[in-house]
Coordinates of C-alpha atoms and ligand atoms in Angstrom, one line a residue:
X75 CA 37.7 32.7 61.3
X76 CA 38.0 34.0 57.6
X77 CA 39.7 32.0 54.8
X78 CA 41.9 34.9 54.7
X79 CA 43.0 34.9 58.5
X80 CA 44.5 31.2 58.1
X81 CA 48.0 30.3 58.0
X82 CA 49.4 29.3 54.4
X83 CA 49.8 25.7 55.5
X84 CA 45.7 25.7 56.7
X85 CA 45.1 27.4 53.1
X86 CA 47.0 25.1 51.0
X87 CA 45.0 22.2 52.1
X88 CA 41.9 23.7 52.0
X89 CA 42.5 24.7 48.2
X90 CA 43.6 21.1 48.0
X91 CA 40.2 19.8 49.4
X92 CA 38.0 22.2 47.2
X93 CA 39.8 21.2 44.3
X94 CA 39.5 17.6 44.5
X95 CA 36.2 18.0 45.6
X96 CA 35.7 20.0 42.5
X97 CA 37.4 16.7 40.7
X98 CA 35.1 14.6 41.6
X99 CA 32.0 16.2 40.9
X100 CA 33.5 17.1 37.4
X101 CA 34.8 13.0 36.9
X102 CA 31.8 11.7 38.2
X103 CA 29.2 13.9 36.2
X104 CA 31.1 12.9 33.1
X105 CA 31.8 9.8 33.8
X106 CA 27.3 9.8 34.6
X107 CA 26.7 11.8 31.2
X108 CA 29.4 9.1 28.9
X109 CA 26.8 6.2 31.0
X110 CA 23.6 8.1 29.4
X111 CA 25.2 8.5 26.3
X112 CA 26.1 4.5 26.2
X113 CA 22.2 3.9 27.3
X114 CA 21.6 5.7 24.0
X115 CA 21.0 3.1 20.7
X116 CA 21.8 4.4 17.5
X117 CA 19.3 4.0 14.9
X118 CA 18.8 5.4 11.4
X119 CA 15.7 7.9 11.7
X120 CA 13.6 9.2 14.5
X121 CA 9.9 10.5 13.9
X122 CA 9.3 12.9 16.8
X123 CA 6.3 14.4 18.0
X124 CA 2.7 13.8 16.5
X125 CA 0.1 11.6 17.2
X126 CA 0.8 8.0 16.5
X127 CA -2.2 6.2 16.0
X128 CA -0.1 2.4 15.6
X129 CA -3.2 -0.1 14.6
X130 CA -1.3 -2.3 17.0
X131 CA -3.5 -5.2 18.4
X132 CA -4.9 -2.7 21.6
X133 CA -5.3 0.2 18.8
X134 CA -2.9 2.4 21.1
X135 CA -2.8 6.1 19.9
X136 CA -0.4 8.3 20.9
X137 CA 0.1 11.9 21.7
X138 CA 3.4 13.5 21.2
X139 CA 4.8 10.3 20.3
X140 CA 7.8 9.1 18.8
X141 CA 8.8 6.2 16.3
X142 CA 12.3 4.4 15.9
X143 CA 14.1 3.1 13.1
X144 CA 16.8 0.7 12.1
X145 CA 17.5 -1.7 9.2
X146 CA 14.3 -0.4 7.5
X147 CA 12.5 -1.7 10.7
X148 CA 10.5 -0.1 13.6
X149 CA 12.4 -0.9 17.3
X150 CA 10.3 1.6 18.8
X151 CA 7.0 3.2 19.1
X152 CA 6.5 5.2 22.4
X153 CA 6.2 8.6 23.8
X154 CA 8.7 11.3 22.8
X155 CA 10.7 11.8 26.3
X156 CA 11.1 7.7 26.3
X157 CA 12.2 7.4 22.2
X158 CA 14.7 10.8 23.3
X159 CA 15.7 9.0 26.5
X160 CA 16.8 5.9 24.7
X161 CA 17.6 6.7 21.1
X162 CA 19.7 9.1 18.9
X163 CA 19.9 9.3 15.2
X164 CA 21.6 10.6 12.2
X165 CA 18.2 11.5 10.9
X166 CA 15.1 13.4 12.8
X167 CA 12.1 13.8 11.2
X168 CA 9.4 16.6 13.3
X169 CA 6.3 15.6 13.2
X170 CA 4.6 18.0 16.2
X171 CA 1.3 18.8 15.4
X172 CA 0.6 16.1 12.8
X173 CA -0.5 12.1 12.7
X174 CA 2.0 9.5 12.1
X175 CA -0.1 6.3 10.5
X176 CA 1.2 3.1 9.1
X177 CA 1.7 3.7 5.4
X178 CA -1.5 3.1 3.3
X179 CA -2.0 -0.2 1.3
X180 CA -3.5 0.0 -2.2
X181 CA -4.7 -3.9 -2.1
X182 CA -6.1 -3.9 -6.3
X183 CA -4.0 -1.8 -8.9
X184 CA -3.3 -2.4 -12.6
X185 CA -0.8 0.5 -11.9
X186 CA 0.4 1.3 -16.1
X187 CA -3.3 1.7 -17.2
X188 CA -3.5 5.3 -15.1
X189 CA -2.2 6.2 -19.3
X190 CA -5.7 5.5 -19.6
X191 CA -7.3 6.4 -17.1
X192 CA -10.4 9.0 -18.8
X193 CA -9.9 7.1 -22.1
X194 CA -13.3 5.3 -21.9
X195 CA -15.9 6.3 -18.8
X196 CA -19.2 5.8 -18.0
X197 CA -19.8 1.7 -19.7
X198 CA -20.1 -1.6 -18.1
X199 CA -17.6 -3.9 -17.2
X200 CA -18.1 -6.4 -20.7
X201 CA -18.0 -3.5 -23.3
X202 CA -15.5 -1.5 -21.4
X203 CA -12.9 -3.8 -21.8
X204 CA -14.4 -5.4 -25.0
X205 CA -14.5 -2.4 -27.1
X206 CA -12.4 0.0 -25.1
X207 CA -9.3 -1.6 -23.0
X208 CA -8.5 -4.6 -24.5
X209 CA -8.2 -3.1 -28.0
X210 CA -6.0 0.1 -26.2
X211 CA -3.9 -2.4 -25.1
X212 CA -3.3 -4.4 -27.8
X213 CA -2.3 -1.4 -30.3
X214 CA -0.3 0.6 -26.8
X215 CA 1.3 -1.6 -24.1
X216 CA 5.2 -2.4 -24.5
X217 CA 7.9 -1.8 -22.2
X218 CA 8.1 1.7 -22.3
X219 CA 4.4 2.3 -22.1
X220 CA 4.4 0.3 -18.6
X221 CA 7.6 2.3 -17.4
X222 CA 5.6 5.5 -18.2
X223 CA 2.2 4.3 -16.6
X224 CA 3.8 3.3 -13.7
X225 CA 5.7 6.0 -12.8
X226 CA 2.7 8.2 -13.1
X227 CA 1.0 5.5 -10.6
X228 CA 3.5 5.0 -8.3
X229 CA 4.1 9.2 -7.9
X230 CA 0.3 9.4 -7.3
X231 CA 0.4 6.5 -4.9
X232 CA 3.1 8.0 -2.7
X233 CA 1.5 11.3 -2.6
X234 CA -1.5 10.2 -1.1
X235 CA 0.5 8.2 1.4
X236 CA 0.0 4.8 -0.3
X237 CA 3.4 2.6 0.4
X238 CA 2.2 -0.5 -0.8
X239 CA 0.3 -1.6 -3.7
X240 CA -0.9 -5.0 -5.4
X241 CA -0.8 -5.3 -8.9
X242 CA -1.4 -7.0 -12.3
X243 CA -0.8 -6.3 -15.5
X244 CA 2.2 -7.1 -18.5
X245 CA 6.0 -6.8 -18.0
X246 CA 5.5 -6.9 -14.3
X247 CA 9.2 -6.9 -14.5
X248 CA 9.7 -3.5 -15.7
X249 CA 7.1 -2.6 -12.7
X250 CA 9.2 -4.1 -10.1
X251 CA 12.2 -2.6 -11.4
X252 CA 10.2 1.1 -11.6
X253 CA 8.5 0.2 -8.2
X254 CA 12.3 -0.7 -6.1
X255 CA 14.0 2.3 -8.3
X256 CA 11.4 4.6 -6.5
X257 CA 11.5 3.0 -3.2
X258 CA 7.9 1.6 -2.6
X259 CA 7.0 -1.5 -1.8
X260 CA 4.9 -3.9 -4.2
X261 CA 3.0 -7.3 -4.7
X262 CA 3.5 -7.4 -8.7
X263 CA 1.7 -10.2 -10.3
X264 CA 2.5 -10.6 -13.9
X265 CA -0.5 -11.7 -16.0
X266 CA -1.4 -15.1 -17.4
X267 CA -4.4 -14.9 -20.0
X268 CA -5.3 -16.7 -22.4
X269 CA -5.0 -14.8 -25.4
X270 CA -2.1 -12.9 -26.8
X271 CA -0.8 -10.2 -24.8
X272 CA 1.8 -7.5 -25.2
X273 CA 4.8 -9.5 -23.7
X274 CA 3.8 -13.4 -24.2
X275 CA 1.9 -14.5 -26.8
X276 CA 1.1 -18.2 -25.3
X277 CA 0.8 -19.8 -21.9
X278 CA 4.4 -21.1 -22.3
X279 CA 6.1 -17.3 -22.5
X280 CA 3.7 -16.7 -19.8
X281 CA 4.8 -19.2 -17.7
X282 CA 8.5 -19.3 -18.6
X283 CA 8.5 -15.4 -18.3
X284 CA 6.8 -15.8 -14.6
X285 CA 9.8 -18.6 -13.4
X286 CA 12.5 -15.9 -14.3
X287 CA 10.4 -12.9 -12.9
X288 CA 10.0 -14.8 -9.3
X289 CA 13.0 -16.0 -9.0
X290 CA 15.1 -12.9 -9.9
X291 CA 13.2 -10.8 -7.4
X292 CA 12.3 -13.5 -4.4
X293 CA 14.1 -12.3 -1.5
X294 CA 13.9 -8.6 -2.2
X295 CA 12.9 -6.1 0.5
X296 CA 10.4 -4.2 -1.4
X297 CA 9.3 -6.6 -4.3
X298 CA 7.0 -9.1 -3.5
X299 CA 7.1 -11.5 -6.9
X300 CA 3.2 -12.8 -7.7
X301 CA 1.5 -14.7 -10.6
X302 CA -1.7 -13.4 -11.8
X303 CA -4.4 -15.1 -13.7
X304 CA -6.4 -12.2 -15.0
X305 CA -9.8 -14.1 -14.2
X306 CA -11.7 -17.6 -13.8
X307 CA -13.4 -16.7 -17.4
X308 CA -9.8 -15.6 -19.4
X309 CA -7.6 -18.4 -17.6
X310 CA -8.3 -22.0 -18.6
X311 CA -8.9 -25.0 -16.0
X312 CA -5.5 -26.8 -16.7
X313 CA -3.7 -23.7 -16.8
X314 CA -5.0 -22.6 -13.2
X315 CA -4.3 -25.8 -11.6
X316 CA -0.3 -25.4 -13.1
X317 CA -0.5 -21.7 -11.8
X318 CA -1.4 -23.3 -8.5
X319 CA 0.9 -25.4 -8.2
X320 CA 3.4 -22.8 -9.5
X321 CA 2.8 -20.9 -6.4
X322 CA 2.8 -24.5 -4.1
X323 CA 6.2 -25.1 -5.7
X324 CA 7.5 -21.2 -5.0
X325 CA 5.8 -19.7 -2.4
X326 CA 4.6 -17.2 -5.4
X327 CA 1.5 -15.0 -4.3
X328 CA -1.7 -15.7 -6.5
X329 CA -3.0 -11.9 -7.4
X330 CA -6.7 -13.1 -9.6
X331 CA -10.0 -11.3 -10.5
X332 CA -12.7 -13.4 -8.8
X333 CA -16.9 -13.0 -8.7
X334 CA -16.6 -9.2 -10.0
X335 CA -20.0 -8.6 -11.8
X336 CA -23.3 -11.0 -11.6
X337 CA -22.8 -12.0 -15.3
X338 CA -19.7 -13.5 -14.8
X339 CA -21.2 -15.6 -11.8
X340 CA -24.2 -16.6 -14.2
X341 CA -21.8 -17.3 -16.9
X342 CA -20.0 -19.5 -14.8
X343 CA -23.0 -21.3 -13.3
X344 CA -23.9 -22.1 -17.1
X345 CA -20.7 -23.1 -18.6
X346 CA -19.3 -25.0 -15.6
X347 CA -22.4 -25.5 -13.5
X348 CA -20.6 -23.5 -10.4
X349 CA -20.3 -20.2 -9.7
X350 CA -16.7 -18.7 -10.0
X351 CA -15.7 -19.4 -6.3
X352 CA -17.2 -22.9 -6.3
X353 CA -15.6 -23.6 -9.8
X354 CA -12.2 -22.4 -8.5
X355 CA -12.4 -24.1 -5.1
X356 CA -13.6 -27.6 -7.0
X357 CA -10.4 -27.5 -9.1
X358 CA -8.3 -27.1 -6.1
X359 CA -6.6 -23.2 -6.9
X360 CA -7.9 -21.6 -3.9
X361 CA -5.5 -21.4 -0.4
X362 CA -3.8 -19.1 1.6
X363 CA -1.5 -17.5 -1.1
X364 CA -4.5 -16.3 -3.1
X365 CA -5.7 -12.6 -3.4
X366 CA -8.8 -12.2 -4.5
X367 CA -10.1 -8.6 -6.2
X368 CA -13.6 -7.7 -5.9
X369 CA -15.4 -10.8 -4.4
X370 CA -18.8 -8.9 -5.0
X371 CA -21.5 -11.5 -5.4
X372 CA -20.2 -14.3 -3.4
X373 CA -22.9 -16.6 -1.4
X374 CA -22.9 -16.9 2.5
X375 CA -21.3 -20.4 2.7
X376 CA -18.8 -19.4 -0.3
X377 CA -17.5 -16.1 2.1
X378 CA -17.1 -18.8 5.2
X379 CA -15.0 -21.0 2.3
X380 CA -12.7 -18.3 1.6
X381 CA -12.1 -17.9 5.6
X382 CA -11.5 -21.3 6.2
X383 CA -8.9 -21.1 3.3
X384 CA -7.3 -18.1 4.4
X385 CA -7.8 -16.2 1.1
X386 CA -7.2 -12.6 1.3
X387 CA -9.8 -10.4 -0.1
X388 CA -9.6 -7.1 -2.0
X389 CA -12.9 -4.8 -1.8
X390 CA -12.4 -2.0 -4.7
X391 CA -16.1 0.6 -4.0
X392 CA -15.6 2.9 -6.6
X393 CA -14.8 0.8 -9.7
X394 CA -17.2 -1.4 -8.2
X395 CA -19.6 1.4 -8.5
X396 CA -18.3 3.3 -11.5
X397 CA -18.3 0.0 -13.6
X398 CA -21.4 -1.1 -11.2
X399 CA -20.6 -4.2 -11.2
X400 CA -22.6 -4.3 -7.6
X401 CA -21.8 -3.8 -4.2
X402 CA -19.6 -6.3 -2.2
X403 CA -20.9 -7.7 0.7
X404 CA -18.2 -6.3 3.3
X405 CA -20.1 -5.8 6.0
X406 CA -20.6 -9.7 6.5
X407 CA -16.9 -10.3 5.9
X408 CA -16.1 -7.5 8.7
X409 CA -18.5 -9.4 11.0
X410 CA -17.3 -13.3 10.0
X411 CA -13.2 -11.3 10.5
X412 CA -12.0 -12.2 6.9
X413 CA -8.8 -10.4 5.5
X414 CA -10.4 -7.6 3.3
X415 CA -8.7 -4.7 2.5
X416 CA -9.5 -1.8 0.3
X417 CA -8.1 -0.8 -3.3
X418 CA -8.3 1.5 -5.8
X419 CA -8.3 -1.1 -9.3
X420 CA -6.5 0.6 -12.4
X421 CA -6.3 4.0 -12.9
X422 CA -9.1 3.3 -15.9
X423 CA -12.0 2.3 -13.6
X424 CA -11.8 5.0 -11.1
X425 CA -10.1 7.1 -11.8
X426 CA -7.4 7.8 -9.4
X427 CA -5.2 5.4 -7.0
X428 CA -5.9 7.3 -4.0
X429 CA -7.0 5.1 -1.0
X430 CA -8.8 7.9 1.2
X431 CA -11.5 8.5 -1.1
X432 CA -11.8 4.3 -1.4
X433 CA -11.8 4.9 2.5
X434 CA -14.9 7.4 2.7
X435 CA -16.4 5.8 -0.3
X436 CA -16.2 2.1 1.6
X437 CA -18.0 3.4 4.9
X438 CA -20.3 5.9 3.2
X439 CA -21.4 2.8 0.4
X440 CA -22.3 0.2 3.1
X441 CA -24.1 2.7 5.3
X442 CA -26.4 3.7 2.1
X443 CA -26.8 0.1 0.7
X444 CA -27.7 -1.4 4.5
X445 CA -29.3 1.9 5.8
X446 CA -27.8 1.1 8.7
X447 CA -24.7 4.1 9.4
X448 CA -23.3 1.4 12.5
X449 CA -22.3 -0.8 9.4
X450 CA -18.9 0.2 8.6
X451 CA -17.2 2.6 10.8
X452 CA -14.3 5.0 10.0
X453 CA -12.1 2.7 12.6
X454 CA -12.6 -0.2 10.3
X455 CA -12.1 2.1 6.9
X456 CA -8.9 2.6 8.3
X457 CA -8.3 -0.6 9.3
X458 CA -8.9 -2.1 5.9
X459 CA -6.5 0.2 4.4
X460 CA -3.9 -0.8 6.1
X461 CA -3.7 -4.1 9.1
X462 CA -6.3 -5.7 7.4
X463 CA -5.2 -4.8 4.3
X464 CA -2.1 -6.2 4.9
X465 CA -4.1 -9.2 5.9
X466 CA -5.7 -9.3 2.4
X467 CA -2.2 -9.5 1.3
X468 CA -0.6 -11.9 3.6
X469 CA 2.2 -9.5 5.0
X470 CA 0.7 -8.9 7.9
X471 CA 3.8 -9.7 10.2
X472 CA 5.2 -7.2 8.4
X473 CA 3.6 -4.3 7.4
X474 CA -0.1 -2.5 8.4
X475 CA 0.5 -1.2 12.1
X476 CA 3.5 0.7 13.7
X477 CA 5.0 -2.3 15.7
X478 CA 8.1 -2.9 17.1
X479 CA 10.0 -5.3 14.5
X480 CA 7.9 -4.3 11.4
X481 CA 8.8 -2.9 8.0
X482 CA 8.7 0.9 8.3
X483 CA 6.7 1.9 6.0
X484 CA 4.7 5.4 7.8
X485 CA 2.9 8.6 6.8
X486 CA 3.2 11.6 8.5
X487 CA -0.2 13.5 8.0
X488 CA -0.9 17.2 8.3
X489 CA -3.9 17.4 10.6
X490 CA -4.5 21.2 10.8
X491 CA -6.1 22.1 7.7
X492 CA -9.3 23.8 7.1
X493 CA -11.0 20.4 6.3
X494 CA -9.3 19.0 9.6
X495 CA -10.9 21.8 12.3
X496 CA -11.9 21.2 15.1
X497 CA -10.7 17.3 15.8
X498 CA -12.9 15.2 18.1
X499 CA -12.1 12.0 16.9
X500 CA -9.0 11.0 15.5
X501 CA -10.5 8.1 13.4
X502 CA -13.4 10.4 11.7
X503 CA -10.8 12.7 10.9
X504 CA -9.0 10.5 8.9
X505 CA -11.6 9.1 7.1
X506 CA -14.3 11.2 6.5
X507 CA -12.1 14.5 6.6
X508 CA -8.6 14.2 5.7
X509 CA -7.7 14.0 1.8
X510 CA -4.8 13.1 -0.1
X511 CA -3.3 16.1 -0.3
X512 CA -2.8 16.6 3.1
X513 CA -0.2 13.8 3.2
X514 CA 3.2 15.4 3.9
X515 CA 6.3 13.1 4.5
X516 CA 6.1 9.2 3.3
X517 CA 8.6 6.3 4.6
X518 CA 9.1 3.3 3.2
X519 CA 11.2 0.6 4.8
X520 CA 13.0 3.1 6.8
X521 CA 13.8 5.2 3.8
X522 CA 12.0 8.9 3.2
X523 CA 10.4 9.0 -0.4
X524 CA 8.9 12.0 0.1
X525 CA 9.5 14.9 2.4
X526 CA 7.1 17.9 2.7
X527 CA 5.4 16.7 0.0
X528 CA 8.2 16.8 -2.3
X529 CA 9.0 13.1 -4.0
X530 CA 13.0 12.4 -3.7
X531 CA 12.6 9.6 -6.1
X532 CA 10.6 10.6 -9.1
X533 CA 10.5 13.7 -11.3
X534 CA 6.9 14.7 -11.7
X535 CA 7.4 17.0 -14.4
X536 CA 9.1 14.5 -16.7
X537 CA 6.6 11.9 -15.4
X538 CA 3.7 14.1 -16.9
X539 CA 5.1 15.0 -20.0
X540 CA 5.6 11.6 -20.7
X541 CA 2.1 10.6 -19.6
X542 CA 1.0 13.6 -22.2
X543 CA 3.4 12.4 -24.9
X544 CA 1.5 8.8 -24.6
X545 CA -1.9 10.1 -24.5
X546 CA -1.2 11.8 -28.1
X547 CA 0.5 7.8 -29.3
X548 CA -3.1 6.6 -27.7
X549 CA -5.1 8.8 -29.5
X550 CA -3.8 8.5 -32.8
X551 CA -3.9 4.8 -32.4
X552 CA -7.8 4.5 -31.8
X553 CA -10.2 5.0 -34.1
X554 CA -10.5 9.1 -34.2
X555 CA -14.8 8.3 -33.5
X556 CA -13.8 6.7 -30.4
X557 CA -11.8 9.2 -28.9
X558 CA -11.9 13.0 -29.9
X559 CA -8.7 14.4 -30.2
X560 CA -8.3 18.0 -28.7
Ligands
ZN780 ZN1 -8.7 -5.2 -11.6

């Protein structure tokens, strides 16, 4: 019997039954759909799609994956469908077809001097900064100079995906304040010599200027506070043991110069009868706040000292070969697991602050010097520029590897470029093939400093005419034989 043969009494309560049939499909796929939606956290940015190679303790890579953020934090690394099932946010970054790596770490900067970087080339270590640096710096470096330098560094950094850097030099303090203003995130050591600098002129100012410098920025997200002797040989015995326990009192990072050239070590042995790391250990300044630049001609039992001290390590290749000062032994500190990462030094020893090339250089230099190409792979390139780097550093609970509950400091890579083709290995790739400039989106602590490869928190146009501005001041302050004006 047709619907349309039925009484009106049988049709009424058949419309009635389709309808609240209808009514409960409809209330219970809403009421379904309002569940999902409840499943869903909120967080602050999604990274979609991409390759996430994490540097998490199993070294998980993954395809089409996905990376959650909140507070500046990661609560998520996983696959794309699970981040979508789970997550929404107010901001998603695509990252299909590219690599999503934890942020690089530039472990050994002296970030202002990239004004000079160029000014003085191709001299050792003792008349470069005899004749050249120290005398530049004396007739250039105030407050404005730093602001200038550092700008210039920091907007070089983030374009070649560093997020973090450690550094050394005068008014640390404007740094920091340069550094948070643009959104990266920095270990910034003022410097304690002991001769006359640009912003203290004794060890007292020095030390006085260091108390108000940690304790303003101590607790800050992105600055990292540090005290830096310059060097065993600039820094006095009684004035490293008070830096020493200026950290043991504060919690202060120690940011230092140690065993860099052979002649330091020999001029050690005869003025103190140690060499620099023996010296510095005897007179109780090493521990596990220390980070130590360079560490190039340290003995076999001095590299298992710094291990058992937990002192963090910071190998620089090509100012170590551009100054040749010598070649570090890394390999043995890869095999004996110490915390060495990878940095670029100043801007004048270099001369750029970019860590892939301090990536390639690091394998390729070991290979060469041990003839043996097993001797530092691209894996533990990459490793040193960022977990272990963040070893070096003592931050590695919070930043080197995408991890659930770390800072969010990531890189999103282009990976299709001519230089990039064919991929077999995503490791090699990164290393030996990818450069700076194929960096394209950079987040730090949650935030995006730069998106397709434009920075959102520095001008470079205004950052190079400045730098151009100083290099005239520089010139005109130097002897005119020294450098040729064009
Ligand atoms: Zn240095």
């Amino acid at each position: 019997m047709s619907y349309l043969h039925r009484s009106d009494a049988e049709k009424i309560i058949m419309t009635k039954t389709i309808a609240s049939i209808l009514l409960v499909l409809f209330i219970s796929g809403g009421a379904s759909s309002a569940f999902a939606q409840k499943r869903k956290s909120t967080v602050d940015l999604i990274i979609s799609g991409g390759t996430v190679v994490t540097m998490d303790g199993t070294r998980r890579v993954i395809e089409n994956g996905g990376v959650a953020i909140k507070g500046g934090r990661i609560v998520a690394v996983d696959s794309v469908a699970a981040i979508d099932r789970n997550y929404s946010a107010r901001e998603v970054v695509n990252a299909d077809g590219k690599v999503i790596i934890p942020g690089l770490i530039n472990g050994h900067t002296h970030v202002p001097m990239t004004l000079f970087r160029g000014l003085a080339d191709d001299l050792d270590l003792q008349e470069w900064l005899t004749k050249y640096i120290f005398p530049a710096e004396a007739k250039n470096v105030n407050e404005e100079f730093v602001r200038v330098g550092t700008r210039l560094g920091l907007a070089e950094m983030i374009r070649s995906g560093t997020t973090t850097y450690c550094d050394m030099y005068y008014f640390e303090d404007a740094i920091a304040d340069e550094t948070f203003k643009a959104g990266m995130r920095g270990v910034l050591g003022e410097t304690v010599i002991d001769f006359p600098v640009a912003d203290n002129k004794t060890n007292e100012q020095a030390m006085a200027y260091v108390e108000k410098f940690v304790s303003q920025w101590k607790g800050n997200a992105l600055i990292i506070p540090a005290i830096a002797p310059h060097a065993p040989y600039t820094v006095s015995e009684g004035h490293l043991k008070a830096i020493r326990a200026f950290s043991d009192r504060t919690g202060a990072l120690i940011v230092t110069h140690i065993s860099e050239t052979k002649r330091e070590v020999d001029d050690s042995v005869k003025a103190k009868g140690a060499s620099p790391i023996d010296y510095l250990n005897r007179i109780g300044f090493l521990g596990n706040r220390v980070i130590a630049a360079h560490v190039v001609w340290p003995s076999a039992e001095e590299l298992g000292l710094l291990k058992k001290l937990g002192v963090g390590i910071v190998h620089n290749p090509q100012s170590n070969m551009k100054l040749a000062s010598g070649v570090a032994p890394v390999p043995e500190m890869l095999k004996q697991d110490l915390p060495v990462g990878l940095g670029t030094d100043g801007a004048a020893s270099n001369n750029d602050l970019n860590l892939w090339e301090e990536m390639d250089t690091a394998a390729k230099l070991h290979k060469v010097m041990s003839k043996d190409p097993k001797v530092l792979t691209a894996e533990e390139a990459f490793e040193m520029a960022t977990l272990r780097g963040a070893r070096a550093l003592h931050l590695e609970k919070e930043i080197g590897s995408i991890e659930r509950g770390k800072r969010a400091d990531i890189v999103i890579v282009d990976s299709d470029d001519l230089n990039q083709t064919p991929s077999y290995n995503i490791y090699s790739d990164l290393v030996y093939a990818t450069k700076g400039a194929d960096v394209r989106t950079v987040i730090v602590e949650g935030r995006v400093i730069m998106r397709d490869r434009r920075l959102l928190t520095l001008n470079e146009e205004t950052i190079k005419a400045d730098a151009r501005r100083f290099r005239a001041r520089i010139i005109r302050s130097l002897d005119a034989k020294t450098v040729p004006e064009d």
